[in-house]
C-alpha cells in the first residue's frame, strides 16, 4: 500500500528461489505491472488483451476466481484469431487468445472453490499442439495421483506429448515415489522407465558446449569478437563449472541417502568442492553429507565450520544459513551464536533476520536468547512502525509467549492501520488463541466491517469466525447481508453466505438468498447447479430444489460422474431407490478414479439396502 492506504499490488506468499521473489518486490516498488499500474493502463487501453490477462493473473493468485474469470474471458474475445502476441516470463511469445483460454481454464484448478479440471482437459483437446499445452498437462498432473488408471493415463498422455522432457520425467518420478506401493504406480514403471531412458539418451546427445562453440565461431565470422566472448567466454565457463559441481553434489546426496556406493559419493563431494571452493551452498551440502549417519562430524566442520564462515562475514544471507544450519543440529553452537551476532551487527533493524533467528532459537531451546534478539528492547525502537509491530505481535502471540509486550503491539498495528483481510484475520485468530477477547473485538469487531465491505470472501470469513464463537452475532449477520447485496455476486460466495445464515439458525434467509428462486437464475450453468445440489444435500434441507438442480446438471454435463452420484443420493432421500440405482450405476460407469469408485460403491450399497427393505 502507499501512504494513503491505496493498494499498489500484492505478492502471494514466498516461493524460492529468493532472487525471483526479490525481483517481484523490486517490480512492485518500480510500479511495473502492479495492480495499480495495470488498472490505470486499462482505462487508457480498454481493448488491450494483454493488460486484461495480467490483471486476471493478479486476481487468480489472490484466489479471487470471480474477478479473474471475466478478465480472461474478455481478453480471449479481443484476440479471436490469435494474432496479438504477448511474452511469457521465459521470453517465449504466445498469442493472447491462447494465454487467456489457458488461464481461464487453469483458474478452476488453482483457486478456491470447486476444483473443475474439465476446463483444462478441454483446453488440451482444443490445443493439442499449443505452446501452453504442456503447461496445462503439468497443471493437471498436480491433482493426479498414481493410484488409479485415470492418473496413470494422464502421465501417459504427457509422455506422448512431451517426449524427452526432463521436467515431465521429474514430475512422474515424484508421483511414482509417492504411490510406490499402489498397483497402478508399479504397473506404470515399465512405461516410465522407457520414457526416462529415451530422455537420457536424447539429452546425452545434446552437447551444449559444442553448440555454444559454434555460436562463437559464427560471431567471429560476422566480425564481432565481443559477442563471441559473451557467448563463449569466462561467464560461460563459470556457469559450466557450477553446473558440473552441482551434478556431483546431487550424485553424492543420491547415493548417500541410499547408503551405498559411498566411496564414489565422497569422491564426488571432494571434486565438487575443488571446483567451487568458495561456494557456501555446496559446502553446506557437503557438511550435510558428512553428518549423515554414521557421520563424520570432523569432516563436516572442516568444510563448513568456523574456518569457512569468516569468508562470508559480510554476506547476511549466508551468515544466517550458517547459524540456522548448526543451531538446528545442536552442534557447533558457539560458532553459530557468534555468527548471529555478526549478522545482527550488519543488519541490526532487519525484522526478517531477527524473527527468523528468534524462531530458530526457540526451536533449539534458547527462549531467553530469542527475546534478546527479538523482544521488548527491539520493538521499543519501532513503536511507530505498524508493519513491524504487526509482525512482532503476531510472532509472539502465536507462540503464546511474551504476551505483555506482544499483545499491545499487535492491537496497535491492527487497529490503527487496518491491513489486508488475511492479515487481520490471522491477527484475530492469534488473539483468540491467546484468550484476549477485548483485544480481539477491538481489531476484528464491527469497526472492521467498513474495511471489507466490498470483499465477499472476507465478509463471509468474518461472519463464520464470530458465528463459530457464538458471539457478536448481529455484526456477523450484517456481514452476510452485505455480501448478498454486492452486485454480480459469484455463486460460490452466495453459497458461503447461505452457509453462514444456516450457522446462525436463519434457514429462511439462507433459502431466500440461495434457494429455489436463485436456482432458476443459474439454469445452464452446470458447475453452479451441481454445487447447489451438493450444498443442500449436505445441509439436509431444500431437497426438492436440490434434486431438480442435480438433474439439470446431469443433463448439461452428461459425463460428470459426481453430478450423477449426487443425483443418486438425492433420489434415495426422495424415496426413489430404483431411480437412484440407475443414477449411481451411471456414475460408476463414468469414472476410473479409485477414490470415486469406493465412494460411489458405498452409495450403491445404501441404495440396494433401501430397495431390499422396500421390496422384501
XYZ file of C-alpha atoms in Angstrom:
616
model
C 0.000 0.000 0.000
C 1.074 3.595 -0.422
C 0.882 6.259 2.270
C -2.869 6.844 1.832
C -3.559 3.070 2.129
C -4.240 2.619 -1.594
C -3.367 -0.915 -2.712
C -0.403 -0.854 -5.077
C -0.003 -4.593 -5.573
C 0.199 -7.936 -3.818
C 2.551 -10.890 -3.840
C 1.015 -14.127 -2.664
C 3.400 -15.831 -0.234
C 7.047 -16.640 -0.742
C 8.386 -19.233 -3.129
C 12.073 -19.861 -3.778
C 14.427 -19.005 -5.288
C 14.952 -15.850 -3.258
C 16.227 -13.995 -6.332
C 12.901 -14.439 -8.133
C 10.923 -13.231 -5.119
C 13.268 -10.259 -4.780
C 12.672 -9.366 -8.429
C 8.929 -9.383 -7.730
C 9.390 -6.971 -4.848
C 11.536 -4.651 -6.972
C 8.900 -4.744 -9.731
C 6.236 -3.636 -7.250
C 8.439 -0.809 -5.986
C 9.109 0.339 -9.552
C 5.418 0.171 -10.484
C 5.968 -2.488 -13.147
C 2.760 -4.410 -13.902
C 1.261 -3.779 -10.467
C -2.466 -3.957 -9.854
C -2.476 -0.148 -9.685
C -0.457 0.472 -12.858
C -2.360 -2.170 -14.838
C -5.716 -0.726 -13.765
C -4.603 2.729 -14.905
C -3.364 1.352 -18.220
C -6.656 -0.429 -18.803
C -8.530 2.873 -18.579
C -6.372 4.175 -21.434
C -6.285 0.886 -23.387
C -9.595 -0.902 -22.659
C -9.189 -3.237 -25.648
C -5.676 -4.443 -24.826
C -5.977 -8.179 -24.088
C -2.502 -8.433 -22.522
C -3.453 -5.951 -19.786
C -6.650 -7.877 -19.076
C -4.690 -11.135 -18.796
C -2.143 -9.624 -16.427
C -4.934 -8.213 -14.261
C -6.661 -11.581 -14.293
C -3.456 -13.230 -13.072
C -3.324 -10.775 -10.164
C -6.771 -11.876 -9.016
C -6.006 -15.516 -9.756
C -3.009 -15.547 -7.436
C -5.149 -13.872 -4.769
C -7.732 -16.655 -5.078
C -10.442 -14.305 -6.386
C -11.884 -16.582 -9.024
C -14.980 -14.480 -9.649
C -12.827 -11.472 -10.623
C -10.218 -13.348 -12.650
C -12.545 -15.340 -14.924
C -14.343 -12.407 -16.628
C -10.998 -10.720 -17.350
C -9.619 -13.817 -19.092
C -12.859 -14.294 -20.993
C -12.858 -10.700 -22.235
C -9.178 -10.950 -23.217
C -9.888 -14.045 -25.340
C -12.726 -12.239 -27.126
C -10.355 -9.397 -28.104
C -7.971 -11.769 -29.940
C -10.331 -14.196 -31.712
C -7.799 -15.124 -34.413
C -4.781 -15.456 -32.092
C -2.883 -12.651 -33.835
C -1.978 -10.471 -30.837
C 1.171 -11.731 -29.182
C 2.487 -11.350 -25.629
C 5.678 -12.515 -23.978
C 5.846 -15.099 -21.198
C 8.261 -14.914 -18.252
C 10.658 -17.241 -20.095
C 10.712 -14.898 -23.095
C 8.609 -17.134 -25.358
C 5.872 -15.453 -27.377
C 2.317 -16.763 -27.221
C -0.948 -15.390 -28.530
C -3.171 -13.532 -26.089
C -6.048 -15.805 -27.106
C -4.172 -18.966 -26.145
C -2.909 -17.443 -22.885
C -6.373 -16.167 -21.956
C -8.019 -19.534 -22.701
C -5.325 -21.361 -20.722
C -5.541 -19.100 -17.677
C -9.345 -19.189 -17.747
C -9.250 -22.999 -17.613
C -6.417 -23.057 -15.067
C -8.299 -20.749 -12.688
C -10.785 -23.541 -11.977
C -7.910 -25.702 -10.755
C -5.750 -23.298 -8.747
C -8.243 -21.034 -6.951
C -10.557 -21.619 -4.024
C -13.871 -23.189 -4.885
C -14.901 -26.368 -6.613
C -11.986 -27.954 -8.447
C -13.033 -28.371 -12.069
C -10.286 -29.984 -14.212
C -12.739 -30.384 -17.109
C -11.837 -26.896 -18.367
C -8.132 -27.704 -18.655
C -8.928 -31.059 -20.257
C -10.985 -29.227 -22.874
C -8.123 -26.781 -23.406
C -5.643 -29.579 -24.213
C -8.189 -31.166 -26.559
C -8.693 -27.847 -28.365
C -4.959 -27.006 -28.385
C -3.170 -30.340 -28.949
C -0.046 -28.592 -30.276
C -0.340 -25.280 -28.452
C 2.539 -23.521 -26.774
C 0.797 -23.823 -23.418
C -0.485 -27.379 -23.783
C 2.421 -28.861 -21.863
C 1.790 -26.368 -19.038
C -1.854 -27.415 -18.986
C -0.925 -31.097 -18.754
C 1.538 -30.362 -15.946
C -1.215 -28.459 -14.131
C -3.470 -31.490 -14.477
C -0.805 -33.763 -13.003
C -0.706 -31.643 -9.830
C -4.017 -33.155 -8.868
C -3.167 -36.536 -10.363
C -2.409 -39.479 -8.152
C -0.760 -42.598 -9.444
C -3.157 -44.817 -7.575
C -5.753 -45.259 -10.307
C -5.930 -45.812 -14.050
C -7.040 -42.241 -14.687
C -3.930 -40.840 -13.018
C -1.618 -43.143 -14.966
C -3.381 -42.247 -18.221
C -2.691 -38.539 -17.624
C 1.038 -39.215 -17.399
C 0.975 -41.455 -20.479
C -0.584 -38.599 -22.468
C 2.115 -36.280 -21.183
C 4.843 -38.776 -22.139
C 3.467 -38.848 -25.686
C 3.096 -35.089 -25.971
C 6.444 -34.118 -24.419
C 8.945 -36.871 -25.253
C 12.391 -36.443 -23.695
C 11.233 -33.631 -21.377
C 13.178 -33.676 -18.066
C 10.506 -31.638 -16.271
C 7.866 -34.231 -17.135
C 10.208 -37.001 -16.004
C 10.828 -35.270 -12.671
C 7.090 -34.847 -12.042
C 6.456 -38.510 -12.841
C 9.245 -39.734 -10.541
C 7.880 -37.619 -7.664
C 4.441 -39.184 -8.083
C 5.647 -42.760 -8.523
C 7.748 -42.407 -5.349
C 4.707 -41.095 -3.505
C 2.482 -44.005 -4.552
C 5.120 -46.706 -4.991
C 3.049 -49.271 -3.068
C -0.031 -48.821 -5.273
C -0.570 -51.347 -8.103
C -1.128 -48.591 -10.684
C 2.198 -46.945 -9.791
C 4.024 -50.269 -10.073
C 2.300 -51.042 -13.372
C 3.406 -47.672 -14.775
C 7.098 -48.296 -14.107
C 7.868 -50.009 -17.433
C 6.484 -47.074 -19.402
C 8.113 -44.628 -17.002
C 11.487 -46.335 -17.404
C 11.173 -46.307 -21.189
C 10.420 -42.581 -21.085
C 13.349 -41.935 -18.714
C 15.816 -43.947 -20.801
C 14.826 -42.233 -24.043
C 15.042 -38.839 -22.319
C 18.540 -39.579 -21.020
C 19.595 -40.912 -24.423
C 18.468 -37.758 -26.226
C 19.911 -35.356 -23.645
C 23.297 -37.124 -23.777
C 23.445 -36.289 -27.472
C 22.688 -32.605 -26.880
C 26.159 -31.132 -26.361
C 25.597 -27.562 -25.205
C 29.299 -26.733 -25.266
C 29.584 -27.649 -28.966
C 26.525 -25.552 -29.794
C 27.906 -22.511 -27.951
C 31.334 -23.045 -29.549
C 29.690 -22.927 -32.959
C 27.756 -19.817 -31.980
C 31.039 -18.120 -31.066
C 32.552 -19.207 -34.415
C 29.674 -17.562 -36.264
C 30.081 -14.317 -34.310
C 33.781 -14.280 -35.213
C 32.933 -14.806 -38.885
C 30.496 -11.940 -38.550
C 33.406 -9.818 -37.302
C 32.148 -9.381 -33.729
C 34.680 -10.902 -31.291
C 32.973 -9.204 -28.317
C 29.767 -11.152 -28.995
C 31.802 -14.341 -29.403
C 33.376 -13.745 -25.996
C 29.987 -13.024 -24.436
C 28.721 -16.355 -25.722
C 31.792 -18.492 -25.085
C 33.914 -16.682 -22.569
C 34.589 -16.585 -18.857
C 30.932 -16.382 -17.774
C 30.029 -19.433 -19.838
C 32.810 -21.497 -18.290
C 31.897 -20.322 -14.764
C 28.335 -21.495 -15.335
C 29.573 -24.801 -16.707
C 31.837 -25.384 -13.708
C 28.995 -24.621 -11.309
C 26.713 -26.960 -13.242
C 29.265 -29.780 -13.101
C 29.828 -29.235 -9.384
C 26.075 -29.236 -8.743
C 25.744 -32.503 -10.652
C 28.487 -34.020 -8.493
C 26.767 -32.913 -5.279
C 23.435 -34.320 -6.475
C 25.210 -37.592 -7.260
C 26.725 -37.713 -3.772
C 23.451 -36.930 -1.998
C 21.564 -39.511 -4.053
C 23.866 -42.385 -3.059
C 24.387 -41.148 0.484
C 20.723 -41.478 1.449
C 20.660 -44.908 -0.229
C 23.678 -45.896 1.940
C 25.509 -47.453 -0.979
C 28.253 -46.504 -3.449
C 29.585 -44.264 -0.663
C 33.219 -44.217 -1.745
C 32.319 -42.756 -5.120
C 29.830 -40.399 -3.457
C 32.515 -38.950 -1.172
C 34.904 -38.612 -4.083
C 32.205 -36.597 -5.900
C 31.907 -34.261 -2.896
C 35.663 -33.719 -2.822
C 35.767 -32.957 -6.547
C 32.776 -30.568 -6.351
C 34.428 -28.550 -3.579
C 37.678 -28.439 -5.509
C 35.804 -26.982 -8.475
C 33.851 -24.411 -6.453
C 35.756 -23.929 -3.184
C 34.110 -20.625 -2.275
C 30.516 -21.758 -2.868
C 28.779 -21.729 0.514
C 25.788 -23.716 -0.735
C 27.989 -26.596 -1.902
C 29.934 -26.534 1.362
C 26.681 -26.689 3.317
C 25.571 -29.663 1.229
C 28.944 -31.306 1.789
C 28.637 -30.808 5.533
C 25.174 -32.351 5.445
C 26.674 -35.273 3.520
C 29.331 -35.853 6.199
C 26.785 -35.588 9.029
C 24.545 -38.269 7.556
C 24.689 -41.394 9.805
C 27.003 -42.825 10.849
C 28.590 -39.445 10.212
C 31.977 -37.755 10.041
C 31.441 -34.604 12.142
C 35.098 -33.547 11.942
C 34.884 -33.514 8.140
C 31.586 -31.630 8.313
C 33.223 -28.890 10.420
C 36.282 -28.864 8.205
C 34.290 -27.973 5.090
C 31.637 -25.758 6.723
C 32.770 -24.640 10.143
C 34.360 -21.640 11.894
C 37.233 -21.606 9.429
C 34.903 -21.124 6.484
C 32.374 -18.697 7.946
C 34.981 -15.932 8.003
C 34.792 -15.933 4.202
C 31.134 -14.838 4.263
C 31.244 -12.402 7.186
C 29.805 -9.608 5.019
C 27.028 -11.711 3.476
C 23.889 -11.588 5.697
C 22.070 -14.373 3.881
C 24.977 -16.795 4.162
C 25.612 -15.844 7.792
C 22.007 -16.721 8.609
C 22.230 -20.017 6.708
C 25.327 -20.968 8.703
C 23.719 -20.001 12.022
C 20.478 -21.883 11.379
C 22.256 -24.938 9.923
C 24.334 -25.617 13.035
C 21.793 -24.464 15.606
C 19.189 -26.872 14.209
C 21.672 -29.717 14.642
C 22.740 -28.531 18.122
C 26.349 -28.741 17.032
C 28.998 -26.040 16.726
C 26.566 -23.870 18.694
C 29.102 -21.333 19.994
C 30.200 -20.514 16.448
C 26.572 -20.385 15.297
C 25.630 -17.857 18.007
C 28.713 -15.763 17.293
C 27.720 -15.740 13.635
C 24.262 -14.496 14.572
C 25.832 -11.572 16.423
C 27.876 -10.756 13.318
C 24.713 -10.849 11.234
C 22.818 -8.534 13.577
C 25.653 -6.039 13.503
C 25.324 -5.994 9.712
C 21.500 -5.832 9.711
C 20.522 -4.524 13.154
C 16.981 -3.493 12.186
C 16.066 -6.413 9.927
C 12.817 -7.900 11.188
C 13.259 -10.786 8.759
C 16.551 -11.942 10.261
C 15.522 -11.175 13.837
C 12.202 -13.033 13.668
C 13.738 -15.970 11.788
C 16.582 -16.183 14.284
C 14.181 -15.973 17.228
C 12.136 -18.824 15.777
C 15.258 -20.960 15.338
C 16.433 -20.144 18.877
C 13.086 -21.097 20.424
C 13.047 -24.366 18.495
C 16.592 -25.142 19.663
C 15.711 -24.414 23.317
C 17.075 -20.886 23.759
C 13.933 -18.814 24.575
C 15.789 -16.135 26.552
C 18.221 -15.634 23.705
C 15.234 -15.323 21.341
C 13.803 -12.497 23.486
C 17.147 -10.752 23.455
C 17.181 -10.877 19.655
C 13.516 -10.092 19.001
C 11.911 -8.897 22.198
C 10.743 -5.748 24.028
C 14.039 -3.900 23.586
C 13.840 -4.305 19.817
C 10.198 -3.297 19.467
C 10.657 -0.228 21.663
C 12.740 1.247 18.845
C 9.916 0.684 16.331
C 6.814 1.799 18.225
C 5.626 3.872 15.275
C 6.066 1.273 12.529
C 2.779 -0.582 12.160
C 4.219 -3.228 9.858
C 6.953 -4.177 12.320
C 4.508 -4.012 15.241
C 2.189 -6.412 13.418
C 4.908 -8.934 12.590
C 6.337 -8.742 16.118
C 2.955 -9.077 17.814
C 1.841 -11.938 15.583
C 5.110 -13.782 16.144
C 4.838 -13.856 19.924
C 1.057 -14.079 20.302
C 1.016 -17.158 18.072
C 3.584 -18.699 20.410
C 1.593 -17.632 23.484
C 4.739 -16.063 24.873
C 5.966 -12.536 25.665
C 2.295 -11.506 25.643
C 2.729 -8.440 27.819
C 4.765 -6.850 25.036
C 3.255 -8.634 22.019
C -0.499 -8.072 22.524
C -0.299 -4.246 22.724
C 1.961 -4.231 19.657
C -0.449 -6.352 17.640
C -3.515 -4.391 18.737
C -1.855 -1.064 17.945
C -0.827 -2.259 14.473
C -4.156 -3.829 13.562
C -6.411 -1.109 14.996
C -4.529 1.972 13.842
C -3.642 0.694 10.383
C -6.095 -1.892 9.033
C -4.261 -4.422 6.914
C -5.405 -6.905 4.283
C -8.272 -9.065 5.488
C -5.997 -12.127 5.556
C -3.536 -10.363 7.889
C -6.348 -9.024 10.055
C -7.917 -12.464 10.257
C -4.612 -14.047 11.246
C -4.247 -11.427 13.981
C -7.758 -12.253 15.197
C -7.002 -15.974 15.292
C -3.830 -15.287 17.279
C -5.595 -13.086 19.844
C -8.427 -15.577 20.178
C -5.903 -18.348 20.775
C -4.235 -16.193 23.446
C -7.641 -15.634 25.093
C -7.628 -11.847 24.700
C -11.317 -11.140 23.911
C -11.165 -7.360 24.369
C -8.203 -7.003 22.043
C -9.846 -9.375 19.568
C -13.063 -7.340 19.466
C -11.123 -4.126 19.049
C -9.321 -5.207 15.874
C -11.844 -7.653 14.397
C -15.207 -6.454 15.595
C -17.913 -4.297 13.957
C -15.477 -1.417 13.378
C -13.599 -3.629 10.915
C -16.579 -4.224 8.592
C -16.268 -0.962 6.586
C -12.777 -2.004 5.541
C -14.018 -5.212 3.854
C -17.427 -4.049 2.626
C -16.648 -4.947 -0.996
C -14.879 -8.269 -0.386
C -17.346 -11.202 -0.221
C -14.688 -13.710 0.821
C -13.537 -11.544 3.737
C -17.118 -10.800 4.829
C -18.051 -14.485 4.867
C -14.878 -15.330 6.782
C -15.687 -12.638 9.316
C -19.212 -13.980 9.785
C -18.022 -17.585 10.058
C -15.465 -16.615 12.692
C -17.969 -14.924 15.010
C -20.795 -17.400 14.452
C -18.376 -20.179 15.339
C -17.743 -18.424 18.654
C -21.478 -17.780 19.136
C -20.883 -14.122 19.864
C -21.068 -10.776 18.000
C -23.921 -12.412 16.068
C -25.592 -9.184 14.909
C -22.389 -7.979 13.276
C -21.865 -11.400 11.658
C -25.355 -11.263 10.135
C -24.694 -7.716 8.980
C -21.596 -9.014 7.156
C -23.656 -11.700 5.421
C -26.320 -9.164 4.442
C -23.567 -7.008 2.955
C -22.353 -9.959 0.890
C -25.704 -10.686 -0.727
C -26.200 -7.016 -1.607
C -22.993 -6.939 -3.654
C -23.531 -6.691 -7.440
C -22.628 -9.603 -9.745
C -22.071 -11.979 -6.842
C -20.313 -15.214 -7.768
C -22.321 -18.359 -6.945
C -19.629 -19.678 -4.581
C -19.829 -16.504 -2.453
C -23.619 -16.737 -2.352
C -23.280 -20.345 -1.207
C -20.855 -19.264 1.560
C -23.330 -16.632 2.707
C -26.110 -19.229 2.813
C -23.934 -21.474 4.957
C -23.396 -18.563 7.316
C -27.127 -17.946 7.623
C -27.703 -21.626 8.382
C -24.996 -21.492 11.062
C -26.851 -18.570 12.608
C -30.105 -20.506 12.643
C -31.578 -18.426 9.806
C -32.639 -21.175 7.392
C -35.309 -18.874 5.962
C -32.732 -16.288 4.996
C -30.423 -18.980 3.553
C -33.159 -20.211 1.213
C -34.058 -16.639 0.328
C -30.548 -15.869 -0.966
C -29.571 -19.336 -2.214
C -32.754 -21.295 -2.621
C -35.238 -22.240 -5.378
C -35.623 -18.684 -6.677
C -31.859 -18.317 -7.088
C -31.580 -21.760 -8.653
C -33.757 -20.573 -11.536
C -31.152 -17.893 -12.337
C -28.321 -20.395 -12.885
C -30.102 -22.660 -15.352
C -27.493 -23.556 -17.955
C -24.545 -23.319 -15.546
C -23.661 -26.951 -14.815
C -20.962 -26.326 -12.135
C -23.164 -23.866 -10.261
C -26.145 -26.259 -10.370
C -24.019 -29.211 -9.251
C -22.626 -27.298 -6.290
C -26.084 -26.031 -5.364
C -27.319 -29.622 -5.250
C -24.345 -30.831 -3.192
C -24.712 -27.943 -0.741
C -28.351 -28.568 0.086
C -27.865 -32.331 0.182
C -25.202 -31.851 2.846
C -27.379 -29.392 4.732
C -30.338 -31.786 4.598
C -32.700 -29.003 3.537
C -34.378 -27.710 0.370
C -34.012 -31.215 -1.066
C -36.643 -30.980 -3.824
C -34.902 -27.971 -5.342
C -31.525 -29.700 -4.877
C -32.780 -32.735 -6.794
C -34.060 -30.525 -9.598
C -30.638 -28.830 -9.795
C -28.818 -32.184 -9.843
C -30.999 -33.440 -12.694
C -30.322 -30.257 -14.677
C -26.574 -30.534 -14.020
C -26.583 -34.107 -15.347
C -28.470 -33.024 -18.459
C -25.921 -30.277 -19.109
C -22.783 -32.289 -18.308
C -23.659 -35.887 -19.028
C -20.124 -37.172 -18.392
C -19.717 -35.691 -14.890
C -19.767 -38.673 -12.554
C -20.051 -36.609 -9.359
C -23.261 -34.973 -10.569
C -24.800 -38.395 -11.229
C -23.723 -39.591 -7.776
C -25.261 -36.505 -6.158
C -28.493 -37.104 -8.056
C -28.483 -40.734 -6.870
C -28.169 -39.694 -3.223
C -30.947 -37.127 -3.578
C -33.229 -39.655 -5.303
C -32.597 -42.039 -2.417
C -33.551 -39.324 0.076
C -36.664 -38.682 -2.014
C -37.732 -42.304 -1.603
C -36.901 -43.391 -5.157
C -34.255 -46.094 -4.750
C -34.916 -47.608 -8.172
C -34.108 -44.379 -9.981
C -31.232 -43.802 -7.555
C -29.674 -47.144 -8.512
C -29.776 -46.212 -12.210
C -28.051 -42.889 -11.436
C -25.280 -44.393 -9.291
C -24.602 -47.080 -11.914
C -24.218 -44.269 -14.437
C -21.744 -42.505 -12.100
C -19.708 -45.702 -11.729
C -19.584 -46.166 -15.483
C -18.124 -42.669 -15.951
C -15.155 -42.831 -13.594
C -11.888 -44.731 -13.273
C -10.841 -42.943 -10.101
C -10.306 -45.416 -7.273
C -11.445 -42.898 -4.649
C -14.628 -42.111 -6.563
C -15.379 -45.779 -7.167
C -15.060 -46.507 -3.432
C -17.384 -43.636 -2.576
C -19.947 -44.495 -5.246
C -19.982 -48.173 -4.267
C -20.798 -47.132 -0.702
C -23.773 -45.147 -2.052
C -24.839 -48.091 -4.214
C -24.769 -50.343 -1.142
C -27.105 -47.954 0.707
C -29.431 -47.841 -2.286
C -29.585 -51.639 -2.560
C -30.333 -51.900 1.153
C -33.190 -49.424 0.696
C -34.503 -51.436 -2.259
C -34.352 -54.617 -0.206
C -36.442 -53.009 2.534
C -38.899 -51.620 0.007
C -39.229 -54.928 -1.854
C -38.516 -57.666 0.733
